[in-house]
PDB file of N, CA and C in Angstrom:
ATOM      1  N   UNK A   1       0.848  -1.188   0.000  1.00  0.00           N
ATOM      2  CA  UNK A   1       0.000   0.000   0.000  1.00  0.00           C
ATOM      3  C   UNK A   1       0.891   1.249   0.000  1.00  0.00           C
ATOM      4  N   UNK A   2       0.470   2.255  -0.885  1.00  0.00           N
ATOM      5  CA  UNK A   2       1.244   3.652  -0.975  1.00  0.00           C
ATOM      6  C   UNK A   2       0.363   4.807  -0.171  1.00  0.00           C
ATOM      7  N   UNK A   3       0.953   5.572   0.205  1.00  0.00           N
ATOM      8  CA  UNK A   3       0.353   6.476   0.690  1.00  0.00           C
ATOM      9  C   UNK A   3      -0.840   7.762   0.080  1.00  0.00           C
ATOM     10  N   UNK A   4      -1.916   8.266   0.227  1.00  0.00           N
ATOM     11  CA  UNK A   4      -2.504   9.068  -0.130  1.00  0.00           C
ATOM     12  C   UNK A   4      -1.722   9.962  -0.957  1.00  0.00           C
ATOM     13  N   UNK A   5      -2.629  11.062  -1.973  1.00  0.00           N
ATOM     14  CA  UNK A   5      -1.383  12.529  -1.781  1.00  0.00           C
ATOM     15  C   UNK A   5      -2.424  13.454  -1.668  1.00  0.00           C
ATOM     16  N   UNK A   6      -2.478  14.315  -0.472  1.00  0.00           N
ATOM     17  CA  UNK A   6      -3.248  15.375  -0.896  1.00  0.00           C
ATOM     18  C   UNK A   6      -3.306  16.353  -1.532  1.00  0.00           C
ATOM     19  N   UNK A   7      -4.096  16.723  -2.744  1.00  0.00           N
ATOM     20  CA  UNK A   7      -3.867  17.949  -3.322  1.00  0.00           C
ATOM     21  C   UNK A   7      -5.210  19.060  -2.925  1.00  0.00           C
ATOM     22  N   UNK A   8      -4.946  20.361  -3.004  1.00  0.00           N
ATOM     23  CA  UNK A   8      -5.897  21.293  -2.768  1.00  0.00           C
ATOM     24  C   UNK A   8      -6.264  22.018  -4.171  1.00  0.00           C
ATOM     25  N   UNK A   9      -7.029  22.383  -4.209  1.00  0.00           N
ATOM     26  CA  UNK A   9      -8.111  22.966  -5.200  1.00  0.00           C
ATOM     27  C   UNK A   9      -7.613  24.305  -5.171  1.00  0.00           C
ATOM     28  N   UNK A  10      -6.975  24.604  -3.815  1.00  0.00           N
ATOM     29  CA  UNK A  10      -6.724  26.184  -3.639  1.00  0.00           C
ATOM     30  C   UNK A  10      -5.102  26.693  -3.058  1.00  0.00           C
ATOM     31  N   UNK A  11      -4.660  27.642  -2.743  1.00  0.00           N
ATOM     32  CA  UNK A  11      -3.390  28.201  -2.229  1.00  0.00           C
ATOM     33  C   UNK A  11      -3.681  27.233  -0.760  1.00  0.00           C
ATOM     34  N   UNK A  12      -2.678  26.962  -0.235  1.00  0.00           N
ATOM     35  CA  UNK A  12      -1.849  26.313   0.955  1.00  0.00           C
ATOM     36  C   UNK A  12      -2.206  27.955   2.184  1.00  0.00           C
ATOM     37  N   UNK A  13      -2.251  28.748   1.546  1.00  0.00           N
ATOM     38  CA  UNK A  13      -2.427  30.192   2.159  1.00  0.00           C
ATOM     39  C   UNK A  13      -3.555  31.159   1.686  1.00  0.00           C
ATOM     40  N   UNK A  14      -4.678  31.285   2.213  1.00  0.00           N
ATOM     41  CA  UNK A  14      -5.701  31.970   1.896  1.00  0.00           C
ATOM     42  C   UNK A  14      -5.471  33.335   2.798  1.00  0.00           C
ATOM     43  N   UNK A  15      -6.746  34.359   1.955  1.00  0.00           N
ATOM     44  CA  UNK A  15      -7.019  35.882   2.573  1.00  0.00           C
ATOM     45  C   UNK A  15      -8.043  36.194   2.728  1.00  0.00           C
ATOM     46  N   UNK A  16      -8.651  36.107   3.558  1.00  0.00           N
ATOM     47  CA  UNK A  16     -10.588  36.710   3.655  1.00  0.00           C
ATOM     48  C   UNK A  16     -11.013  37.263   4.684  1.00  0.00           C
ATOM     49  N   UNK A  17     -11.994  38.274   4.535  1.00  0.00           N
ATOM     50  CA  UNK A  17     -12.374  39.163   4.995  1.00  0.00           C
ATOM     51  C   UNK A  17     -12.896  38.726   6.326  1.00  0.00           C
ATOM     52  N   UNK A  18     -12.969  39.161   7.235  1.00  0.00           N
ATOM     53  CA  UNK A  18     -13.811  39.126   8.517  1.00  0.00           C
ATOM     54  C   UNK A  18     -15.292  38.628   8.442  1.00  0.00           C
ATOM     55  N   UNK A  19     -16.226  37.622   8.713  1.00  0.00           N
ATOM     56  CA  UNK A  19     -16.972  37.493   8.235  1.00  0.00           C
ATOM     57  C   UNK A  19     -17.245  36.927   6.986  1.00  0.00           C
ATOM     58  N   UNK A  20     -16.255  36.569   6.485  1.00  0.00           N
ATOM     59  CA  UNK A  20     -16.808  36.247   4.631  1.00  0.00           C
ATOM     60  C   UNK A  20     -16.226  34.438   4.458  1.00  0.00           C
ATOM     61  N   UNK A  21     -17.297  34.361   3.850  1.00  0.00           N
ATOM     62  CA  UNK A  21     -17.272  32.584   3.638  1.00  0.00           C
ATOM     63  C   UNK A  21     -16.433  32.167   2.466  1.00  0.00           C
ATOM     64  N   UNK A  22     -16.076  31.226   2.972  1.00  0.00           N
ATOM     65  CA  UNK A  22     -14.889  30.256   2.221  1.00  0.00           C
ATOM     66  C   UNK A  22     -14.915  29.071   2.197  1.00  0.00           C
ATOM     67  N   UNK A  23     -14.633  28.266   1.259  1.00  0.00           N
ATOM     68  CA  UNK A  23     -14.157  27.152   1.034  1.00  0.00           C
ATOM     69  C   UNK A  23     -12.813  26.365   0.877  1.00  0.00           C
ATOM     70  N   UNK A  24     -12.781  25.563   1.951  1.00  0.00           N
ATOM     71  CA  UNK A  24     -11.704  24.172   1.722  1.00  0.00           C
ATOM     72  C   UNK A  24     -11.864  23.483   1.165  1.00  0.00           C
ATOM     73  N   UNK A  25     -11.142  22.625   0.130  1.00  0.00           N
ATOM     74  CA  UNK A  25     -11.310  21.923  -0.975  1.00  0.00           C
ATOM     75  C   UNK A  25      -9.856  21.176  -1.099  1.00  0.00           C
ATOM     76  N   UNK A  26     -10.014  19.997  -1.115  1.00  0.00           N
ATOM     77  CA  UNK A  26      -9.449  18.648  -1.610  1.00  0.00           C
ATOM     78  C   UNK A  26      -9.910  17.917  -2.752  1.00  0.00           C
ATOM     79  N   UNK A  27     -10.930  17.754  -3.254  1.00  0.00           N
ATOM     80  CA  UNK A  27     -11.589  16.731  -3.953  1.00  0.00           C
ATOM     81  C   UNK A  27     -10.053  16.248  -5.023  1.00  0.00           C
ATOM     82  N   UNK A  28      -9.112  17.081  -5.401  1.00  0.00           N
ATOM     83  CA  UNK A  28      -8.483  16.347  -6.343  1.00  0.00           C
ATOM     84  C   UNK A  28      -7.715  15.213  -5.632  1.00  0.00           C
ATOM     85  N   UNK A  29      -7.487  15.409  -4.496  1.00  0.00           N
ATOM     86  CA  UNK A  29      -6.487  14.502  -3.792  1.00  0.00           C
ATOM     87  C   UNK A  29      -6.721  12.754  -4.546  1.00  0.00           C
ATOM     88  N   UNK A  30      -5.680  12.143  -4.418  1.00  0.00           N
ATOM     89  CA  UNK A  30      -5.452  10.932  -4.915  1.00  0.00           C
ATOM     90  C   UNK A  30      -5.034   9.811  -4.230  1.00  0.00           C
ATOM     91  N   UNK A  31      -5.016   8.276  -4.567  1.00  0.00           N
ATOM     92  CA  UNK A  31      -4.131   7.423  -3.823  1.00  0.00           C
ATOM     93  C   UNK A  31      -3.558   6.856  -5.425  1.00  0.00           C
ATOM     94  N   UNK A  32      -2.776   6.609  -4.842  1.00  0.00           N
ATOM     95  CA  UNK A  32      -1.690   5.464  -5.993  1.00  0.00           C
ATOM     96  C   UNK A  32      -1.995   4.281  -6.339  1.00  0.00           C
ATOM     97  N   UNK A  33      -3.101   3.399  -5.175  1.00  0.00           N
ATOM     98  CA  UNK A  33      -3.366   2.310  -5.259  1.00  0.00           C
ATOM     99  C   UNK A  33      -4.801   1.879  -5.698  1.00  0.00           C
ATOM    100  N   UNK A  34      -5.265   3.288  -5.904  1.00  0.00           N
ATOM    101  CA  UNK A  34      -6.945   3.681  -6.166  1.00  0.00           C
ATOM    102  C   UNK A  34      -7.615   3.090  -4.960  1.00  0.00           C
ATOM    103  N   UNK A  35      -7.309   3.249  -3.685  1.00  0.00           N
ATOM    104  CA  UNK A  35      -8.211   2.734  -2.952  1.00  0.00           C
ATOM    105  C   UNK A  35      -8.981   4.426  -2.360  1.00  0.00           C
ATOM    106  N   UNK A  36     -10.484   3.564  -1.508  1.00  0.00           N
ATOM    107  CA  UNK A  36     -10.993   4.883  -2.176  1.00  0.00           C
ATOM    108  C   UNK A  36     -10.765   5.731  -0.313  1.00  0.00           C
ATOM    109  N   UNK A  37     -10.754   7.401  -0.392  1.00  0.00           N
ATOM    110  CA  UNK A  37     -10.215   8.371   0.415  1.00  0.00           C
ATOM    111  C   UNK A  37     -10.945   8.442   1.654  1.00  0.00           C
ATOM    112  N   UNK A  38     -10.831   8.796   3.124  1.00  0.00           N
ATOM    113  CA  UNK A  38     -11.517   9.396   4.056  1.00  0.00           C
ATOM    114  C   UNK A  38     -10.825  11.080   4.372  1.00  0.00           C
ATOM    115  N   UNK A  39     -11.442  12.118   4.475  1.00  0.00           N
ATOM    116  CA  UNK A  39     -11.449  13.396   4.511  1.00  0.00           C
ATOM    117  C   UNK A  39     -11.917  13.686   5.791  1.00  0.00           C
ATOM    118  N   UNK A  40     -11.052  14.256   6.804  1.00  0.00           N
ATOM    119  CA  UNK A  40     -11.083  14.840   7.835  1.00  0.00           C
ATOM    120  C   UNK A  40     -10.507  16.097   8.540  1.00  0.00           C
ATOM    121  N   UNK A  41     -11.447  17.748   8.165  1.00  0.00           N
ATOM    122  CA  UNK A  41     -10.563  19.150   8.401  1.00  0.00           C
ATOM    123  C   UNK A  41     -10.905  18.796   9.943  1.00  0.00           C
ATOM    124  N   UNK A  42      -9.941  19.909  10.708  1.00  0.00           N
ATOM    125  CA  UNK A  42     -10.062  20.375  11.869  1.00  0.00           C
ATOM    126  C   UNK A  42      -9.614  21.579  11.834  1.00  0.00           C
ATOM    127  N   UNK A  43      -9.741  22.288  12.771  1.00  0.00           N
ATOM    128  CA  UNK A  43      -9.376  23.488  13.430  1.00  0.00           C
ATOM    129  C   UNK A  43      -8.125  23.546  14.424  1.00  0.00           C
ATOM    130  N   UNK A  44      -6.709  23.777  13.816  1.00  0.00           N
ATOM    131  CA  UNK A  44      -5.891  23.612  14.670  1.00  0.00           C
ATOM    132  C   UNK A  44      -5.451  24.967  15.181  1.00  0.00           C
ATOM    133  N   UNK A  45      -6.237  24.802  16.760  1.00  0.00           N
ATOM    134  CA  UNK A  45      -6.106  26.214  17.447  1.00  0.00           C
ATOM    135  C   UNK A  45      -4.754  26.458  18.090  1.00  0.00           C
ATOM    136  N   UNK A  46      -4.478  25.601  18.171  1.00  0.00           N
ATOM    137  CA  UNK A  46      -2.986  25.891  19.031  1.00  0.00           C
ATOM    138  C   UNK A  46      -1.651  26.860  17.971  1.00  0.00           C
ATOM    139  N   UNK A  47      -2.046  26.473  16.894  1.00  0.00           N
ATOM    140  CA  UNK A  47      -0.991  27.104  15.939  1.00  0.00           C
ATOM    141  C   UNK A  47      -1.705  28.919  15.631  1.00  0.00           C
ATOM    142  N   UNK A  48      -2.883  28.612  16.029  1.00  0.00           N
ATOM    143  CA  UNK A  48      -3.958  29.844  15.610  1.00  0.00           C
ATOM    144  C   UNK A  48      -3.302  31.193  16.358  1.00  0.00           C
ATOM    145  N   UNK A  49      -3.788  32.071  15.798  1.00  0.00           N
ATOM    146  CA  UNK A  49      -3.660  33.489  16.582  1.00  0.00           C
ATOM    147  C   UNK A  49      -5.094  33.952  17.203  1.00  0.00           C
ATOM    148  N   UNK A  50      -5.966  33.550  16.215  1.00  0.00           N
ATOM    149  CA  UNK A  50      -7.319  33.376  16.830  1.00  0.00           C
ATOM    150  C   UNK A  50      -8.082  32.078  17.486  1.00  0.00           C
ATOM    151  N   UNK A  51      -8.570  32.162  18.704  1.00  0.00           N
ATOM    152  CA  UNK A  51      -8.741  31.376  19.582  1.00  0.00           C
ATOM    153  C   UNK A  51     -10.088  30.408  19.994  1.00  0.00           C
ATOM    154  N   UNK A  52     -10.582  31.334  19.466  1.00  0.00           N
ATOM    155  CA  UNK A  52     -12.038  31.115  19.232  1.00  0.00           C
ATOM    156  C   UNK A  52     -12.555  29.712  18.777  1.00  0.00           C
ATOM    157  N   UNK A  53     -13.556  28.877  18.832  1.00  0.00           N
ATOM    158  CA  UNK A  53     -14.246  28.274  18.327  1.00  0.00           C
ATOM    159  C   UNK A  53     -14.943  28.310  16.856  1.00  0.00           C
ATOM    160  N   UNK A  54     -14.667  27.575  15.922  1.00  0.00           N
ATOM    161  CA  UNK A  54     -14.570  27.785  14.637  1.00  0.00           C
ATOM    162  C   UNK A  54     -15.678  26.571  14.302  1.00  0.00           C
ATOM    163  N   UNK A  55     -16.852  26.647  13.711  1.00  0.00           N
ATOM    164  CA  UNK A  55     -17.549  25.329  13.429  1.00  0.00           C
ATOM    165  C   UNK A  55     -18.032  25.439  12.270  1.00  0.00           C
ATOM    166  N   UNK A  56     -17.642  24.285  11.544  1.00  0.00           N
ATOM    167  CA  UNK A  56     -18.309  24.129  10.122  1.00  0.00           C
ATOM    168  C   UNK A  56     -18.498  22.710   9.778  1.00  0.00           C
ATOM    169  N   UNK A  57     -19.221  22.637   8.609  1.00  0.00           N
ATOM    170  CA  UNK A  57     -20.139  20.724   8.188  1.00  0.00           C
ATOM    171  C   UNK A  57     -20.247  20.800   7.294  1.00  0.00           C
ATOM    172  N   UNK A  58     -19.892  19.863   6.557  1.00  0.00           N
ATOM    173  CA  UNK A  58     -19.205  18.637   7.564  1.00  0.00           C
ATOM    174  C   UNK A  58     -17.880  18.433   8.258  1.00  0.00           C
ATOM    175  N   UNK A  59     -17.744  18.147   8.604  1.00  0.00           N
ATOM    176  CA  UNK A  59     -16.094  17.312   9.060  1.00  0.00           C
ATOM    177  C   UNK A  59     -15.164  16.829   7.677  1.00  0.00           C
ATOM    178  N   UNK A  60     -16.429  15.703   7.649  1.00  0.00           N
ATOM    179  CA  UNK A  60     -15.863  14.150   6.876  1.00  0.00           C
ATOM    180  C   UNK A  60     -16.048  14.643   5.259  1.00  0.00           C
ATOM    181  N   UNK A  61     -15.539  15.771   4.721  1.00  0.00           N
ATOM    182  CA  UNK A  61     -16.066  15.518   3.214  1.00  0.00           C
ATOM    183  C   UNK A  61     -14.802  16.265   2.414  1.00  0.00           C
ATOM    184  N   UNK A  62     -14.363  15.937   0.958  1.00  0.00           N
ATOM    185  CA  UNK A  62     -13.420  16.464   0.270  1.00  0.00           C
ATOM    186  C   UNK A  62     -13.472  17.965   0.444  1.00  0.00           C
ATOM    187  N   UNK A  63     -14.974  18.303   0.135  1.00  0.00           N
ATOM    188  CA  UNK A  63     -14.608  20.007   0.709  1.00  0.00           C
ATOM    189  C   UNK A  63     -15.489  20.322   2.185  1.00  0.00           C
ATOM    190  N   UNK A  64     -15.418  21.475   2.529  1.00  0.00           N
ATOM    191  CA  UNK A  64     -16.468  21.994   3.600  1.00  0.00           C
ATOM    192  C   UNK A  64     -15.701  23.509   3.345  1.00  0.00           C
ATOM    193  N   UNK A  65     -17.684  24.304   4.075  1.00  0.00           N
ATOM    194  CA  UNK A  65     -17.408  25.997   3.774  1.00  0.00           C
ATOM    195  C   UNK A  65     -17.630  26.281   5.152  1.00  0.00           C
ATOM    196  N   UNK A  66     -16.770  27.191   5.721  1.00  0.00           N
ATOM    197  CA  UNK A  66     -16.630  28.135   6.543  1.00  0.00           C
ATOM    198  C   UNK A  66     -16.580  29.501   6.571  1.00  0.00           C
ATOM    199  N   UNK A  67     -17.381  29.996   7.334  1.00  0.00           N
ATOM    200  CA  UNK A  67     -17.726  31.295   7.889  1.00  0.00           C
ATOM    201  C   UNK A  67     -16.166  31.744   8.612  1.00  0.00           C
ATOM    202  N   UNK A  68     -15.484  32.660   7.914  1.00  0.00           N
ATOM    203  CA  UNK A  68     -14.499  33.666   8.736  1.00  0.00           C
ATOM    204  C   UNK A  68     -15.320  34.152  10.667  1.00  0.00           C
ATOM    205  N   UNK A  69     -14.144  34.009  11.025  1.00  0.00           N
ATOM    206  CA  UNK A  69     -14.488  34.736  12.838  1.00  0.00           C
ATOM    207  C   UNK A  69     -14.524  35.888  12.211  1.00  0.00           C
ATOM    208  N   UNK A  70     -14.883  36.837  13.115  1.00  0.00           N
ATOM    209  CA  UNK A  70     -15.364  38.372  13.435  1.00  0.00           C
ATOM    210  C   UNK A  70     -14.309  38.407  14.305  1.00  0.00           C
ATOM    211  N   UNK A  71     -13.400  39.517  13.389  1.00  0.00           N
ATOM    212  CA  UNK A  71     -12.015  39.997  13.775  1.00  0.00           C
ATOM    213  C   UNK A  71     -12.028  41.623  14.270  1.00  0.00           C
ATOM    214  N   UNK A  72     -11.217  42.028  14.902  1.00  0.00           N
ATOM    215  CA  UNK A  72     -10.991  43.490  15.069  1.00  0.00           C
ATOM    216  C   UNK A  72      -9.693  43.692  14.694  1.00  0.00           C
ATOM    217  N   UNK A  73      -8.850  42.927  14.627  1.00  0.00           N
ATOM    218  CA  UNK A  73      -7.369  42.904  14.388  1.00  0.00           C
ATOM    219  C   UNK A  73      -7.196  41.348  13.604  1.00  0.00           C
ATOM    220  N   UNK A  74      -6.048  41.890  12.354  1.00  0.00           N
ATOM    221  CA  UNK A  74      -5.739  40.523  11.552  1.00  0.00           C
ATOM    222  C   UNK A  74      -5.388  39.356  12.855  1.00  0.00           C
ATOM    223  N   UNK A  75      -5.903  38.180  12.048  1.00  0.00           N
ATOM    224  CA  UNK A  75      -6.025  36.893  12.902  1.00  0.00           C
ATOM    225  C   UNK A  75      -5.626  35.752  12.035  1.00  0.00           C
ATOM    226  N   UNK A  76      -4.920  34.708  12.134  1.00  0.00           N
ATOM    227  CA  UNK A  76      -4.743  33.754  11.144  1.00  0.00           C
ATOM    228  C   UNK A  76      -5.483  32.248  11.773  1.00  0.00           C
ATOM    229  N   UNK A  77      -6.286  31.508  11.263  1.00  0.00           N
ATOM    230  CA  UNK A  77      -6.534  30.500  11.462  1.00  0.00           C
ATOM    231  C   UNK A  77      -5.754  29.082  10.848  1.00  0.00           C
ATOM    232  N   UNK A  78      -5.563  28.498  11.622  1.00  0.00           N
ATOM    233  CA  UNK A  78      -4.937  27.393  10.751  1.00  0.00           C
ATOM    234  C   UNK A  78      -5.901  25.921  10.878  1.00  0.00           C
ATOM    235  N   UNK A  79      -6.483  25.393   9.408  1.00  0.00           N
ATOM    236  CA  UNK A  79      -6.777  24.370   9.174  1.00  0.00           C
ATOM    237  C   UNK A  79      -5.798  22.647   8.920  1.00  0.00           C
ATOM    238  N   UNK A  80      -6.298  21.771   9.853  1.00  0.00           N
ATOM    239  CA  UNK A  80      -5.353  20.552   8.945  1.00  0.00           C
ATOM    240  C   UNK A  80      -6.687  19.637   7.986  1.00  0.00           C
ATOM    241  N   UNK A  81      -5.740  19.240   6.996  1.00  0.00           N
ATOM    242  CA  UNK A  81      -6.417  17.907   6.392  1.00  0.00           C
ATOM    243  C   UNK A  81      -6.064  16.601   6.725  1.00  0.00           C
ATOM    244  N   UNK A  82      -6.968  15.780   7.222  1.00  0.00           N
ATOM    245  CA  UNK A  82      -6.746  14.449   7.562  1.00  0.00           C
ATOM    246  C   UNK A  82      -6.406  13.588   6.597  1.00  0.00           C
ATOM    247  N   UNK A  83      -6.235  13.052   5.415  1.00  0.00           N
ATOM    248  CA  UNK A  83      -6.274  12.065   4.546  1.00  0.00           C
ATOM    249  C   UNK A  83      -5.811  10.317   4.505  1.00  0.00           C
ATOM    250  N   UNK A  84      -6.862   9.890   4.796  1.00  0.00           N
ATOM    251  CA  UNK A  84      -6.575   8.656   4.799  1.00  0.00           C
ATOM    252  C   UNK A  84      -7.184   7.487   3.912  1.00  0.00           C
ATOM    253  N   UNK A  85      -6.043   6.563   3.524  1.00  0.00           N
ATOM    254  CA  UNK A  85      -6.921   5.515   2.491  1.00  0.00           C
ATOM    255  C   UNK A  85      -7.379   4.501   3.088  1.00  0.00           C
ATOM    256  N   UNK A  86      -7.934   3.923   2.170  1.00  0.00           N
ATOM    257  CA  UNK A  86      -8.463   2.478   3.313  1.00  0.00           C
ATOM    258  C   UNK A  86      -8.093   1.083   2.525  1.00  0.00           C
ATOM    259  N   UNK A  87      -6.621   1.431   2.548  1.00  0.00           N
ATOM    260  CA  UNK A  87      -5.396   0.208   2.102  1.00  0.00           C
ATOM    261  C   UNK A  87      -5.749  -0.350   3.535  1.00  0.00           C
ATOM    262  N   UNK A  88      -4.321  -1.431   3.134  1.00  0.00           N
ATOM    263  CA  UNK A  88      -4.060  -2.584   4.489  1.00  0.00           C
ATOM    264  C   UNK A  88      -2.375  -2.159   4.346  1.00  0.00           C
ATOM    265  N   UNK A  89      -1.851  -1.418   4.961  1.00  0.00           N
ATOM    266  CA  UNK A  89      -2.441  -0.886   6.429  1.00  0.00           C
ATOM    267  C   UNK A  89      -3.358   0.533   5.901  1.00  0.00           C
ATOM    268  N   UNK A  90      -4.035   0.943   6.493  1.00  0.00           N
ATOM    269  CA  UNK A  90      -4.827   2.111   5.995  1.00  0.00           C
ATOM    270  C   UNK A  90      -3.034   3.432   6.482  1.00  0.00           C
ATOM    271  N   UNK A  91      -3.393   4.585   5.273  1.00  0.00           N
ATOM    272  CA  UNK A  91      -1.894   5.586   5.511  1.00  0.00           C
ATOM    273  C   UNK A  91      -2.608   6.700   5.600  1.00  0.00           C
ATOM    274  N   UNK A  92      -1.655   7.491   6.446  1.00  0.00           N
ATOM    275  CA  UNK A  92      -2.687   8.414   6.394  1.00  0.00           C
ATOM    276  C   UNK A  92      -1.694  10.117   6.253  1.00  0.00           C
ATOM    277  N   UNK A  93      -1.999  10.940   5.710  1.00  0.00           N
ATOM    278  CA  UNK A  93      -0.993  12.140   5.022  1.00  0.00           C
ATOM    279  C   UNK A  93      -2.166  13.635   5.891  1.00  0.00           C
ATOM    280  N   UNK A  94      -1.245  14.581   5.875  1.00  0.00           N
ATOM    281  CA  UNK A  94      -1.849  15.610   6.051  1.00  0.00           C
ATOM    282  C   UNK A  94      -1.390  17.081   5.735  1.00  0.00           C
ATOM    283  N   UNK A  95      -2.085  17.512   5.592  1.00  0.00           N
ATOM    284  CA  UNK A  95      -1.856  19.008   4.512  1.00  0.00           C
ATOM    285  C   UNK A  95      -2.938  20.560   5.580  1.00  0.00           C
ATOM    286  N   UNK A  96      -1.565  21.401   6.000  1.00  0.00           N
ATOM    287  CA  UNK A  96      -1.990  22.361   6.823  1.00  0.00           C
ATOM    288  C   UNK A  96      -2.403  23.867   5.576  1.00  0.00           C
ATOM    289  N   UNK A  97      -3.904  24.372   5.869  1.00  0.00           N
ATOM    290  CA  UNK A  97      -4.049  25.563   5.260  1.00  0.00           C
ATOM    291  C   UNK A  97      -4.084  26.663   6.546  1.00  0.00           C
ATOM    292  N   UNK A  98      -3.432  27.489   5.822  1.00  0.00           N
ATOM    293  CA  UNK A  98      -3.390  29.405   6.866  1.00  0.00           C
ATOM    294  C   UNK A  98      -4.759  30.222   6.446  1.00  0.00           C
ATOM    295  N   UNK A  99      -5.123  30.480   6.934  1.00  0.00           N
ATOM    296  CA  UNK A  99      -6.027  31.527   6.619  1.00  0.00           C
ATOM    297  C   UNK A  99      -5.817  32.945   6.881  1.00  0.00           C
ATOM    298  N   UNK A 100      -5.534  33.712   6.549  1.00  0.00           N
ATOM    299  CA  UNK A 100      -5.313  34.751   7.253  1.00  0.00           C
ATOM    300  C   UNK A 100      -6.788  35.606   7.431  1.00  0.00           C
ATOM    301  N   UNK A 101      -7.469  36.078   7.973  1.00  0.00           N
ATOM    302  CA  UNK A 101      -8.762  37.025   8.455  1.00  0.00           C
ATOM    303  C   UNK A 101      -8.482  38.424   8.671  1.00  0.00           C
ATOM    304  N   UNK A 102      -8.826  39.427   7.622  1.00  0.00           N
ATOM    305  CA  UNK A 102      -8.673  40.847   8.083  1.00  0.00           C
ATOM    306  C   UNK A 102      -9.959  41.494   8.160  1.00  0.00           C
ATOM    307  N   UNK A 103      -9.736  42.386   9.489  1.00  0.00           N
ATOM    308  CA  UNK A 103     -10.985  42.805   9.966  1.00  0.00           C
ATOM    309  C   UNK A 103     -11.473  43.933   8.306  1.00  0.00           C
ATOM    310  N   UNK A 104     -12.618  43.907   9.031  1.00  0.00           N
ATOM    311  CA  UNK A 104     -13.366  44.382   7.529  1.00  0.00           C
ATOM    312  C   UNK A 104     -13.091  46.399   7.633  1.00  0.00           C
TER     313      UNK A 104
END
């Protein structure tokens, strides 16, 4: 079994407004072995400048859209991608997006 590869639809580094909706996007991502993908974003706050609670749906899907926090001062969020195949052994790869958020 080979490992996933994730690819994004978009920059590794996004810019959006305070408030303004966006999309994460994987769908091109691939495996080598054609086995077929599981898709899992999170919200990785610890790397974040903004602290806040961030919720969007699904979880589990190649893409999902999120609502920007309500900023007063630039804030960067950082997203991970989970990617895993469901080889034997199942592998699993991951791909971090920045967001950056400027207040409006």
């Amino acid at each position: 079994n080979h490992p996933p590869i994730p690819i994004l639809n978009h920059s590794e580094n996004i810019t959006v407004k305070s408030g303004e909706g966006f999309s994460l996007d994987a769908s091109k991502s691939t495996d080598p072995d054609g086995d077929s993908l599981s898709f899992l974003w999170f919200n990785y706050v610890e790397e974040s400048s903004y602290k806040g609670d961030i919720k969007f749906q699904p979880e589990n899907a190649h893409a999902v859209y999120i609502r920007a926090p309500k900023v007063t001062k630039t804030e960067t969020v950082h997203f991970i991608l989970k990617l895993t195949d469901k080889g034997t052994p199942e592998l699993t790869r991951y791909k971090r997006i920045i967001v950056t958020v400027l207040p409006k």
